[in-house]
């Protein structure tokens, strides 16, 4: 299984939002700027996270995105499901090249079943591991409590420094 950019960027979005002050929200433009990613692509990913109820958007002058759940309740599997869906990895895989190699007799059928079972077990283990790890594991204790980051101020400072250099 290859990690898609949307999965990795989703982790980044949630990490940024986790570092906001409790009453803070961050606009999509600020998130994409901070992560140095395409704004239009970030909007698509944020919609998936919002649809999965991992984040929420607040429509106002000072609004933006906020976490909808605590970081100790957001598993990596939640993020994977939000960005990639809940379909099986092996769903839709064309096993024809392998099927054509093994004979069509009873032994061939057993081999095809073994191959599919190996892939199914690998997928189950992969998802179990992601389900047992939470965003809180990559957010330090200080960031979760009182030392939140004001991303808007940080981005503004970086822009000013670039203008003066």
mmCIF file with all atom_site columns, N, CA and C in Angstrom, residues 65-137:
data_model
loop_
_atom_site.group_PDB
_atom_site.id
_atom_site.type_symbol
_atom_site.label_atom_id
_atom_site.label_alt_id
_atom_site.label_comp_id
_atom_site.label_asym_id
_atom_site.label_entity_id
_atom_site.label_seq_id
_atom_site.pdbx_PDB_ins_code
_atom_site.Cartn_x
_atom_site.Cartn_y
_atom_site.Cartn_z
_atom_site.occupancy
_atom_site.B_iso_or_equiv
_atom_site.pdbx_formal_charge
_atom_site.auth_seq_id
_atom_site.auth_comp_id
_atom_site.auth_asym_id
_atom_site.auth_atom_id
_atom_site.pdbx_PDB_model_num
ATOM 1   N N  . UNK A 1 65  ? -10.844 26.718  9.713   1.00 0.00 ? 65  UNK A N  1
ATOM 2   C CA . UNK A 1 65  ? -10.966 25.320  10.118  1.00 0.00 ? 65  UNK A CA 1
ATOM 3   C C  . UNK A 1 65  ? -10.526 25.123  11.566  1.00 0.00 ? 65  UNK A C  1
ATOM 4   N N  . UNK A 1 66  ? -11.197 24.195  12.232  1.00 0.00 ? 66  UNK A N  1
ATOM 5   C CA . UNK A 1 66  ? -10.870 23.789  13.598  1.00 0.00 ? 66  UNK A CA 1
ATOM 6   C C  . UNK A 1 66  ? -11.026 22.272  13.680  1.00 0.00 ? 66  UNK A C  1
ATOM 7   N N  . UNK A 1 67  ? -10.396 21.687  14.684  1.00 0.00 ? 67  UNK A N  1
ATOM 8   C CA . UNK A 1 67  ? -10.600 20.255  14.910  1.00 0.00 ? 67  UNK A CA 1
ATOM 9   C C  . UNK A 1 67  ? -12.015 20.029  15.428  1.00 0.00 ? 67  UNK A C  1
ATOM 10  N N  . UNK A 1 68  ? -12.595 18.920  15.035  1.00 0.00 ? 68  UNK A N  1
ATOM 11  C CA . UNK A 1 68  ? -13.928 18.556  15.489  1.00 0.00 ? 68  UNK A CA 1
ATOM 12  C C  . UNK A 1 68  ? -13.873 17.481  16.573  1.00 0.00 ? 68  UNK A C  1
ATOM 13  N N  . UNK A 1 69  ? -12.684 16.913  16.763  1.00 0.00 ? 69  UNK A N  1
ATOM 14  C CA . UNK A 1 69  ? -12.461 15.868  17.760  1.00 0.00 ? 69  UNK A CA 1
ATOM 15  C C  . UNK A 1 69  ? -11.135 16.126  18.443  1.00 0.00 ? 69  UNK A C  1
ATOM 16  N N  . UNK A 1 70  ? -10.987 15.571  19.594  1.00 0.00 ? 70  UNK A N  1
ATOM 17  C CA . UNK A 1 70  ? -9.715  15.633  20.313  1.00 0.00 ? 70  UNK A CA 1
ATOM 18  C C  . UNK A 1 70  ? -8.684  14.777  19.581  1.00 0.00 ? 70  UNK A C  1
ATOM 19  N N  . UNK A 1 71  ? -7.411  15.184  19.652  1.00 0.00 ? 71  UNK A N  1
ATOM 20  C CA . UNK A 1 71  ? -6.356  14.432  18.962  1.00 0.00 ? 71  UNK A CA 1
ATOM 21  C C  . UNK A 1 71  ? -6.186  13.016  19.506  1.00 0.00 ? 71  UNK A C  1
ATOM 22  N N  . UNK A 1 72  ? -6.635  12.771  20.723  1.00 0.00 ? 72  UNK A N  1
ATOM 23  C CA . UNK A 1 72  ? -6.546  11.404  21.250  1.00 0.00 ? 72  UNK A CA 1
ATOM 24  C C  . UNK A 1 72  ? -7.739  10.552  20.816  1.00 0.00 ? 72  UNK A C  1
ATOM 25  N N  . UNK A 1 73  ? -8.613  11.125  19.981  1.00 0.00 ? 73  UNK A N  1
ATOM 26  C CA . UNK A 1 73  ? -9.754  10.383  19.430  1.00 0.00 ? 73  UNK A CA 1
ATOM 27  C C  . UNK A 1 73  ? -9.653  10.242  17.905  1.00 0.00 ? 73  UNK A C  1
ATOM 28  N N  . UNK A 1 74  ? -8.622  10.835  17.312  1.00 0.00 ? 74  UNK A N  1
ATOM 29  C CA . UNK A 1 74  ? -8.451  10.749  15.853  1.00 0.00 ? 74  UNK A CA 1
ATOM 30  C C  . UNK A 1 74  ? -7.336  9.759   15.555  1.00 0.00 ? 74  UNK A C  1
ATOM 31  N N  . UNK A 1 75  ? -7.718  8.593   15.045  1.00 0.00 ? 75  UNK A N  1
ATOM 32  C CA . UNK A 1 75  ? -6.716  7.579   14.692  1.00 0.00 ? 75  UNK A CA 1
ATOM 33  C C  . UNK A 1 75  ? -6.226  7.822   13.271  1.00 0.00 ? 75  UNK A C  1
ATOM 34  N N  . UNK A 1 76  ? -5.085  7.245   12.967  1.00 0.00 ? 76  UNK A N  1
ATOM 35  C CA . UNK A 1 76  ? -4.564  7.335   11.613  1.00 0.00 ? 76  UNK A CA 1
ATOM 36  C C  . UNK A 1 76  ? -5.500  6.620   10.633  1.00 0.00 ? 76  UNK A C  1
ATOM 37  N N  . UNK A 1 77  ? -6.209  5.603   11.116  1.00 0.00 ? 77  UNK A N  1
ATOM 38  C CA . UNK A 1 77  ? -7.179  4.920   10.261  1.00 0.00 ? 77  UNK A CA 1
ATOM 39  C C  . UNK A 1 77  ? -8.355  5.844   9.948   1.00 0.00 ? 77  UNK A C  1
ATOM 40  N N  . UNK A 1 78  ? -8.780  6.651   10.918  1.00 0.00 ? 78  UNK A N  1
ATOM 41  C CA . UNK A 1 78  ? -9.844  7.627   10.657  1.00 0.00 ? 78  UNK A CA 1
ATOM 42  C C  . UNK A 1 78  ? -9.454  8.545   9.497   1.00 0.00 ? 78  UNK A C  1
ATOM 43  N N  . UNK A 1 79  ? -8.208  8.972   9.508   1.00 0.00 ? 79  UNK A N  1
ATOM 44  C CA . UNK A 1 79  ? -7.713  9.879   8.461   1.00 0.00 ? 79  UNK A CA 1
ATOM 45  C C  . UNK A 1 79  ? -7.631  9.137   7.124   1.00 0.00 ? 79  UNK A C  1
ATOM 46  N N  . UNK A 1 80  ? -7.135  7.914   7.145   1.00 0.00 ? 80  UNK A N  1
ATOM 47  C CA . UNK A 1 80  ? -7.064  7.118   5.913   1.00 0.00 ? 80  UNK A CA 1
ATOM 48  C C  . UNK A 1 80  ? -8.459  6.934   5.332   1.00 0.00 ? 80  UNK A C  1
ATOM 49  N N  . UNK A 1 81  ? -9.423  6.574   6.166   1.00 0.00 ? 81  UNK A N  1
ATOM 50  C CA . UNK A 1 81  ? -10.793 6.390   5.684   1.00 0.00 ? 81  UNK A CA 1
ATOM 51  C C  . UNK A 1 81  ? -11.361 7.689   5.125   1.00 0.00 ? 81  UNK A C  1
ATOM 52  N N  . UNK A 1 82  ? -11.042 8.807   5.766   1.00 0.00 ? 82  UNK A N  1
ATOM 53  C CA . UNK A 1 82  ? -11.543 10.096  5.294   1.00 0.00 ? 82  UNK A CA 1
ATOM 54  C C  . UNK A 1 82  ? -10.981 10.428  3.909   1.00 0.00 ? 82  UNK A C  1
ATOM 55  N N  . UNK A 1 83  ? -9.716  10.144  3.701   1.00 0.00 ? 83  UNK A N  1
ATOM 56  C CA . UNK A 1 83  ? -9.069  10.553  2.444   1.00 0.00 ? 83  UNK A CA 1
ATOM 57  C C  . UNK A 1 83  ? -9.152  9.503   1.345   1.00 0.00 ? 83  UNK A C  1
ATOM 58  N N  . UNK A 1 84  ? -9.126  8.237   1.726   1.00 0.00 ? 84  UNK A N  1
ATOM 59  C CA . UNK A 1 84  ? -9.067  7.177   0.711   1.00 0.00 ? 84  UNK A CA 1
ATOM 60  C C  . UNK A 1 84  ? -10.329 6.334   0.638   1.00 0.00 ? 84  UNK A C  1
ATOM 61  N N  . UNK A 1 85  ? -11.240 6.513   1.577   1.00 0.00 ? 85  UNK A N  1
ATOM 62  C CA . UNK A 1 85  ? -12.443 5.697   1.611   1.00 0.00 ? 85  UNK A CA 1
ATOM 63  C C  . UNK A 1 85  ? -12.226 4.425   2.414   1.00 0.00 ? 85  UNK A C  1
ATOM 64  N N  . UNK A 1 86  ? -13.295 3.676   2.568   1.00 0.00 ? 86  UNK A N  1
ATOM 65  C CA . UNK A 1 86  ? -13.225 2.468   3.396   1.00 0.00 ? 86  UNK A CA 1
ATOM 66  C C  . UNK A 1 86  ? -13.160 1.188   2.568   1.00 0.00 ? 86  UNK A C  1
ATOM 67  N N  . UNK A 1 87  ? -12.976 1.328   1.282   1.00 0.00 ? 87  UNK A N  1
ATOM 68  C CA . UNK A 1 87  ? -12.908 0.146   0.424   1.00 0.00 ? 87  UNK A CA 1
ATOM 69  C C  . UNK A 1 87  ? -11.684 -0.696  0.755   1.00 0.00 ? 87  UNK A C  1
ATOM 70  N N  . UNK A 1 88  ? -11.810 -1.974  0.479   1.00 0.00 ? 88  UNK A N  1
ATOM 71  C CA . UNK A 1 88  ? -10.701 -2.900  0.672   1.00 0.00 ? 88  UNK A CA 1
ATOM 72  C C  . UNK A 1 88  ? -9.593  -2.588  -0.324  1.00 0.00 ? 88  UNK A C  1
ATOM 73  N N  . UNK A 1 89  ? -8.360  -2.763  0.113   1.00 0.00 ? 89  UNK A N  1
ATOM 74  C CA . UNK A 1 89  ? -7.217  -2.542  -0.779  1.00 0.00 ? 89  UNK A CA 1
ATOM 75  C C  . UNK A 1 89  ? -7.256  -3.514  -1.959  1.00 0.00 ? 89  UNK A C  1
ATOM 76  N N  . UNK A 1 90  ? -7.696  -4.740  -1.680  1.00 0.00 ? 90  UNK A N  1
ATOM 77  C CA . UNK A 1 90  ? -7.658  -5.744  -2.737  1.00 0.00 ? 90  UNK A CA 1
ATOM 78  C C  . UNK A 1 90  ? -8.907  -5.713  -3.611  1.00 0.00 ? 90  UNK A C  1
ATOM 79  N N  . UNK A 1 91  ? -9.882  -4.902  -3.193  1.00 0.00 ? 91  UNK A N  1
ATOM 80  C CA . UNK A 1 91  ? -11.078 -4.741  -4.009  1.00 0.00 ? 91  UNK A CA 1
ATOM 81  C C  . UNK A 1 91  ? -10.684 -4.066  -5.325  1.00 0.00 ? 91  UNK A C  1
ATOM 82  N N  . UNK A 1 92  ? -11.066 -4.672  -6.410  1.00 0.00 ? 92  UNK A N  1
ATOM 83  C CA . UNK A 1 92  ? -10.757 -4.087  -7.706  1.00 0.00 ? 92  UNK A CA 1
ATOM 84  C C  . UNK A 1 92  ? -9.394  -4.463  -8.259  1.00 0.00 ? 92  UNK A C  1
ATOM 85  N N  . UNK A 1 93  ? -8.599  -5.198  -7.495  1.00 0.00 ? 93  UNK A N  1
ATOM 86  C CA . UNK A 1 93  ? -7.298  -5.638  -8.023  1.00 0.00 ? 93  UNK A CA 1
ATOM 87  C C  . UNK A 1 93  ? -7.551  -6.738  -9.051  1.00 0.00 ? 93  UNK A C  1
ATOM 88  N N  . UNK A 1 94  ? -6.897  -6.630  -10.166 1.00 0.00 ? 94  UNK A N  1
ATOM 89  C CA . UNK A 1 94  ? -7.015  -7.628  -11.222 1.00 0.00 ? 94  UNK A CA 1
ATOM 90  C C  . UNK A 1 94  ? -6.010  -8.743  -10.947 1.00 0.00 ? 94  UNK A C  1
ATOM 91  N N  . UNK A 1 95  ? -6.535  -9.878  -10.473 1.00 0.00 ? 95  UNK A N  1
ATOM 92  C CA . UNK A 1 95  ? -5.678  -11.030 -10.198 1.00 0.00 ? 95  UNK A CA 1
ATOM 93  C C  . UNK A 1 95  ? -5.489  -11.904 -11.445 1.00 0.00 ? 95  UNK A C  1
ATOM 94  N N  . UNK A 1 96  ? -5.996  -11.446 -12.564 1.00 0.00 ? 96  UNK A N  1
ATOM 95  C CA . UNK A 1 96  ? -5.926  -12.245 -13.791 1.00 0.00 ? 96  UNK A CA 1
ATOM 96  C C  . UNK A 1 96  ? -4.507  -12.681 -14.151 1.00 0.00 ? 96  UNK A C  1
ATOM 97  N N  . UNK A 1 97  ? -3.502  -11.795 -14.076 1.00 0.00 ? 97  UNK A N  1
ATOM 98  C CA . UNK A 1 97  ? -2.144  -12.257 -14.420 1.00 0.00 ? 97  UNK A CA 1
ATOM 99  C C  . UNK A 1 97  ? -1.685  -13.438 -13.559 1.00 0.00 ? 97  UNK A C  1
ATOM 100 N N  . UNK A 1 98  ? -2.049  -13.409 -12.283 1.00 0.00 ? 98  UNK A N  1
ATOM 101 C CA . UNK A 1 98  ? -1.673  -14.522 -11.396 1.00 0.00 ? 98  UNK A CA 1
ATOM 102 C C  . UNK A 1 98  ? -2.551  -15.730 -11.685 1.00 0.00 ? 98  UNK A C  1
ATOM 103 N N  . UNK A 1 99  ? -3.853  -15.467 -11.864 1.00 0.00 ? 99  UNK A N  1
ATOM 104 C CA . UNK A 1 99  ? -4.781  -16.563 -12.148 1.00 0.00 ? 99  UNK A CA 1
ATOM 105 C C  . UNK A 1 99  ? -4.386  -17.324 -13.409 1.00 0.00 ? 99  UNK A C  1
ATOM 106 N N  . UNK A 1 100 ? -3.884  -16.602 -14.406 1.00 0.00 ? 100 UNK A N  1
ATOM 107 C CA . UNK A 1 100 ? -3.536  -17.264 -15.670 1.00 0.00 ? 100 UNK A CA 1
ATOM 108 C C  . UNK A 1 100 ? -2.280  -18.122 -15.551 1.00 0.00 ? 100 UNK A C  1
ATOM 109 N N  . UNK A 1 101 ? -1.487  -17.879 -14.505 1.00 0.00 ? 101 UNK A N  1
ATOM 110 C CA . UNK A 1 101 ? -0.264  -18.669 -14.317 1.00 0.00 ? 101 UNK A CA 1
ATOM 111 C C  . UNK A 1 101 ? -0.575  -20.000 -13.653 1.00 0.00 ? 101 UNK A C  1
ATOM 112 N N  . UNK A 1 102 ? -1.437  -19.957 -12.628 1.00 0.00 ? 102 UNK A N  1
ATOM 113 C CA . UNK A 1 102 ? -1.767  -21.205 -11.931 1.00 0.00 ? 102 UNK A CA 1
ATOM 114 C C  . UNK A 1 102 ? -2.809  -21.956 -12.742 1.00 0.00 ? 102 UNK A C  1
ATOM 115 N N  . UNK A 1 103 ? -2.696  -23.255 -12.731 1.00 0.00 ? 103 UNK A N  1
ATOM 116 C CA . UNK A 1 103 ? -3.610  -24.072 -13.522 1.00 0.00 ? 103 UNK A CA 1
ATOM 117 C C  . UNK A 1 103 ? -5.028  -23.982 -12.973 1.00 0.00 ? 103 UNK A C  1
ATOM 118 N N  . UNK A 1 104 ? -5.967  -24.364 -13.778 1.00 0.00 ? 104 UNK A N  1
ATOM 119 C CA . UNK A 1 104 ? -7.372  -24.250 -13.386 1.00 0.00 ? 104 UNK A CA 1
ATOM 120 C C  . UNK A 1 104 ? -7.853  -25.443 -12.569 1.00 0.00 ? 104 UNK A C  1
ATOM 121 N N  . UNK A 1 105 ? -6.957  -26.367 -12.263 1.00 0.00 ? 105 UNK A N  1
ATOM 122 C CA . UNK A 1 105 ? -7.380  -27.509 -11.458 1.00 0.00 ? 105 UNK A CA 1
ATOM 123 C C  . UNK A 1 105 ? -7.525  -27.122 -9.991  1.00 0.00 ? 105 UNK A C  1
ATOM 124 N N  . UNK A 1 106 ? -7.802  -28.062 -9.144  1.00 0.00 ? 106 UNK A N  1
ATOM 125 C CA . UNK A 1 106 ? -8.036  -27.821 -7.715  1.00 0.00 ? 106 UNK A CA 1
ATOM 126 C C  . UNK A 1 106 ? -6.828  -27.173 -7.044  1.00 0.00 ? 106 UNK A C  1
ATOM 127 N N  . UNK A 1 107 ? -5.611  -27.555 -7.406  1.00 0.00 ? 107 UNK A N  1
ATOM 128 C CA . UNK A 1 107 ? -4.405  -26.971 -6.828  1.00 0.00 ? 107 UNK A CA 1
ATOM 129 C C  . UNK A 1 107 ? -4.293  -25.502 -7.196  1.00 0.00 ? 107 UNK A C  1
ATOM 130 N N  . UNK A 1 108 ? -4.630  -25.172 -8.418  1.00 0.00 ? 108 UNK A N  1
ATOM 131 C CA . UNK A 1 108 ? -4.599  -23.782 -8.863  1.00 0.00 ? 108 UNK A CA 1
ATOM 132 C C  . UNK A 1 108 ? -5.552  -22.920 -8.060  1.00 0.00 ? 108 UNK A C  1
ATOM 133 N N  . UNK A 1 109 ? -6.742  -23.424 -7.806  1.00 0.00 ? 109 UNK A N  1
ATOM 134 C CA . UNK A 1 109 ? -7.732  -22.681 -7.013  1.00 0.00 ? 109 UNK A CA 1
ATOM 135 C C  . UNK A 1 109 ? -7.219  -22.469 -5.588  1.00 0.00 ? 109 UNK A C  1
ATOM 136 N N  . UNK A 1 110 ? -6.589  -23.474 -5.017  1.00 0.00 ? 110 UNK A N  1
ATOM 137 C CA . UNK A 1 110 ? -6.027  -23.348 -3.671  1.00 0.00 ? 110 UNK A CA 1
ATOM 138 C C  . UNK A 1 110 ? -4.958  -22.251 -3.636  1.00 0.00 ? 110 UNK A C  1
ATOM 139 N N  . UNK A 1 111 ? -4.126  -22.187 -4.655  1.00 0.00 ? 111 UNK A N  1
ATOM 140 C CA . UNK A 1 111 ? -3.077  -21.159 -4.719  1.00 0.00 ? 111 UNK A CA 1
ATOM 141 C C  . UNK A 1 111 ? -3.689  -19.762 -4.811  1.00 0.00 ? 111 UNK A C  1
ATOM 142 N N  . UNK A 1 112 ? -4.738  -19.633 -5.624  1.00 0.00 ? 112 UNK A N  1
ATOM 143 C CA . UNK A 1 112 ? -5.402  -18.329 -5.743  1.00 0.00 ? 112 UNK A CA 1
ATOM 144 C C  . UNK A 1 112 ? -5.993  -17.907 -4.390  1.00 0.00 ? 112 UNK A C  1
ATOM 145 N N  . UNK A 1 113 ? -6.562  -18.839 -3.671  1.00 0.00 ? 113 UNK A N  1
ATOM 146 C CA . UNK A 1 113 ? -7.137  -18.540 -2.355  1.00 0.00 ? 113 UNK A CA 1
ATOM 147 C C  . UNK A 1 113 ? -6.036  -18.124 -1.382  1.00 0.00 ? 113 UNK A C  1
ATOM 148 N N  . UNK A 1 114 ? -4.895  -18.811 -1.408  1.00 0.00 ? 114 UNK A N  1
ATOM 149 C CA . UNK A 1 114 ? -3.764  -18.482 -0.530  1.00 0.00 ? 114 UNK A CA 1
ATOM 150 C C  . UNK A 1 114 ? -3.296  -17.048 -0.815  1.00 0.00 ? 114 UNK A C  1
ATOM 151 N N  . UNK A 1 115 ? -3.143  -16.706 -2.076  1.00 0.00 ? 115 UNK A N  1
ATOM 152 C CA . UNK A 1 115 ? -2.687  -15.357 -2.449  1.00 0.00 ? 115 UNK A CA 1
ATOM 153 C C  . UNK A 1 115 ? -3.677  -14.306 -1.919  1.00 0.00 ? 115 UNK A C  1
ATOM 154 N N  . UNK A 1 116 ? -4.936  -14.509 -2.164  1.00 0.00 ? 116 UNK A N  1
ATOM 155 C CA . UNK A 1 116 ? -5.946  -13.542 -1.700  1.00 0.00 ? 116 UNK A CA 1
ATOM 156 C C  . UNK A 1 116 ? -5.966  -13.456 -0.172  1.00 0.00 ? 116 UNK A C  1
ATOM 157 N N  . UNK A 1 117 ? -5.823  -14.587 0.497   1.00 0.00 ? 117 UNK A N  1
ATOM 158 C CA . UNK A 1 117 ? -5.797  -14.588 1.972   1.00 0.00 ? 117 UNK A CA 1
ATOM 159 C C  . UNK A 1 117 ? -4.589  -13.830 2.521   1.00 0.00 ? 117 UNK A C  1
ATOM 160 N N  . UNK A 1 118 ? -3.440  -13.973 1.864   1.00 0.00 ? 118 UNK A N  1
ATOM 161 C CA . UNK A 1 118 ? -2.237  -13.236 2.293   1.00 0.00 ? 118 UNK A CA 1
ATOM 162 C C  . UNK A 1 118 ? -2.489  -11.740 2.172   1.00 0.00 ? 118 UNK A C  1
ATOM 163 N N  . UNK A 1 119 ? -3.034  -11.304 1.045   1.00 0.00 ? 119 UNK A N  1
ATOM 164 C CA . UNK A 1 119 ? -3.320  -9.883  0.849   1.00 0.00 ? 119 UNK A CA 1
ATOM 165 C C  . UNK A 1 119 ? -4.356  -9.379  1.846   1.00 0.00 ? 119 UNK A C  1
ATOM 166 N N  . UNK A 1 120 ? -5.376  -10.182 2.111   1.00 0.00 ? 120 UNK A N  1
ATOM 167 C CA . UNK A 1 120 ? -6.404  -9.788  3.080   1.00 0.00 ? 120 UNK A CA 1
ATOM 168 C C  . UNK A 1 120 ? -5.833  -9.654  4.487   1.00 0.00 ? 120 UNK A C  1
ATOM 169 N N  . UNK A 1 121 ? -4.963  -10.583 4.853   1.00 0.00 ? 121 UNK A N  1
ATOM 170 C CA . UNK A 1 121 ? -4.328  -10.520 6.168   1.00 0.00 ? 121 UNK A CA 1
ATOM 171 C C  . UNK A 1 121 ? -3.418  -9.296  6.285   1.00 0.00 ? 121 UNK A C  1
ATOM 172 N N  . UNK A 1 122 ? -2.683  -9.011  5.221   1.00 0.00 ? 122 UNK A N  1
ATOM 173 C CA . UNK A 1 122 ? -1.806  -7.829  5.211   1.00 0.00 ? 122 UNK A CA 1
ATOM 174 C C  . UNK A 1 122 ? -2.636  -6.557  5.379   1.00 0.00 ? 122 UNK A C  1
ATOM 175 N N  . UNK A 1 123 ? -3.754  -6.480  4.673   1.00 0.00 ? 123 UNK A N  1
ATOM 176 C CA . UNK A 1 123 ? -4.626  -5.312  4.795   1.00 0.00 ? 123 UNK A CA 1
ATOM 177 C C  . UNK A 1 123 ? -5.191  -5.179  6.204   1.00 0.00 ? 123 UNK A C  1
ATOM 178 N N  . UNK A 1 124 ? -5.618  -6.283  6.784   1.00 0.00 ? 124 UNK A N  1
ATOM 179 C CA . UNK A 1 124 ? -6.168  -6.255  8.141   1.00 0.00 ? 124 UNK A CA 1
ATOM 180 C C  . UNK A 1 124 ? -5.119  -5.771  9.134   1.00 0.00 ? 124 UNK A C  1
ATOM 181 N N  . UNK A 1 125 ? -3.907  -6.304  9.038   1.00 0.00 ? 125 UNK A N  1
ATOM 182 C CA . UNK A 1 125 ? -2.829  -5.888  9.944   1.00 0.00 ? 125 UNK A CA 1
ATOM 183 C C  . UNK A 1 125 ? -2.492  -4.415  9.771   1.00 0.00 ? 125 UNK A C  1
ATOM 184 N N  . UNK A 1 126 ? -2.426  -3.966  8.542   1.00 0.00 ? 126 UNK A N  1
ATOM 185 C CA . UNK A 1 126 ? -2.139  -2.570  8.220   1.00 0.00 ? 126 UNK A CA 1
ATOM 186 C C  . UNK A 1 126 ? -3.183  -1.661  8.868   1.00 0.00 ? 126 UNK A C  1
ATOM 187 N N  . UNK A 1 127 ? -4.451  -1.992  8.670   1.00 0.00 ? 127 UNK A N  1
ATOM 188 C CA . UNK A 1 127 ? -5.529  -1.160  9.215   1.00 0.00 ? 127 UNK A CA 1
ATOM 189 C C  . UNK A 1 127 ? -5.589  -1.246  10.743  1.00 0.00 ? 127 UNK A C  1
ATOM 190 N N  . UNK A 1 128 ? -5.300  -2.415  11.302  1.00 0.00 ? 128 UNK A N  1
ATOM 191 C CA . UNK A 1 128 ? -5.275  -2.550  12.765  1.00 0.00 ? 128 UNK A CA 1
ATOM 192 C C  . UNK A 1 128 ? -4.210  -1.643  13.376  1.00 0.00 ? 128 UNK A C  1
ATOM 193 N N  . UNK A 1 129 ? -3.049  -1.602  12.752  1.00 0.00 ? 129 UNK A N  1
ATOM 194 C CA . UNK A 1 129 ? -1.968  -0.745  13.263  1.00 0.00 ? 129 UNK A CA 1
ATOM 195 C C  . UNK A 1 129 ? -2.381  0.722   13.192  1.00 0.00 ? 129 UNK A C  1
ATOM 196 N N  . UNK A 1 130 ? -2.922  1.148   12.060  1.00 0.00 ? 130 UNK A N  1
ATOM 197 C CA . UNK A 1 130 ? -3.361  2.543   11.925  1.00 0.00 ? 130 UNK A CA 1
ATOM 198 C C  . UNK A 1 130 ? -4.477  2.880   12.915  1.00 0.00 ? 130 UNK A C  1
ATOM 199 N N  . UNK A 1 131 ? -5.334  1.910   13.188  1.00 0.00 ? 131 UNK A N  1
ATOM 200 C CA . UNK A 1 131 ? -6.446  2.129   14.115  1.00 0.00 ? 131 UNK A CA 1
ATOM 201 C C  . UNK A 1 131 ? -5.981  2.239   15.566  1.00 0.00 ? 131 UNK A C  1
ATOM 202 N N  . UNK A 1 132 ? -4.821  1.692   15.861  1.00 0.00 ? 132 UNK A N  1
ATOM 203 C CA . UNK A 1 132 ? -4.301  1.706   17.235  1.00 0.00 ? 132 UNK A CA 1
ATOM 204 C C  . UNK A 1 132 ? -3.339  2.850   17.520  1.00 0.00 ? 132 UNK A C  1
ATOM 205 N N  . UNK A 1 133 ? -3.183  3.759   16.567  1.00 0.00 ? 133 UNK A N  1
ATOM 206 C CA . UNK A 1 133 ? -2.309  4.916   16.761  1.00 0.00 ? 133 UNK A CA 1
ATOM 207 C C  . UNK A 1 133 ? -3.079  6.190   16.472  1.00 0.00 ? 133 UNK A C  1
ATOM 208 N N  . UNK A 1 134 ? -2.835  7.181   17.327  1.00 0.00 ? 134 UNK A N  1
ATOM 209 C CA . UNK A 1 134 ? -3.611  8.418   17.297  1.00 0.00 ? 134 UNK A CA 1
ATOM 210 C C  . UNK A 1 134 ? -2.718  9.630   17.061  1.00 0.00 ? 134 UNK A C  1
ATOM 211 N N  . UNK A 1 135 ? -3.334  10.686  16.547  1.00 0.00 ? 135 UNK A N  1
ATOM 212 C CA . UNK A 1 135 ? -2.620  11.940  16.288  1.00 0.00 ? 135 UNK A CA 1
ATOM 213 C C  . UNK A 1 135 ? -1.942  12.453  17.562  1.00 0.00 ? 135 UNK A C  1
ATOM 214 N N  . UNK A 1 136 ? -2.527  12.180  18.699  1.00 0.00 ? 136 UNK A N  1
ATOM 215 C CA . UNK A 1 136 ? -1.938  12.638  19.971  1.00 0.00 ? 136 UNK A CA 1
ATOM 216 C C  . UNK A 1 136 ? -0.509  12.132  20.150  1.00 0.00 ? 136 UNK A C  1
ATOM 217 N N  . UNK A 1 137 ? -0.154  11.040  19.495  1.00 0.00 ? 137 UNK A N  1
ATOM 218 C CA . UNK A 1 137 ? 1.193   10.492  19.603  1.00 0.00 ? 137 UNK A CA 1
ATOM 219 C C  . UNK A 1 137 ? 2.238   11.374  18.931  1.00 0.00 ? 137 UNK A C  1
#
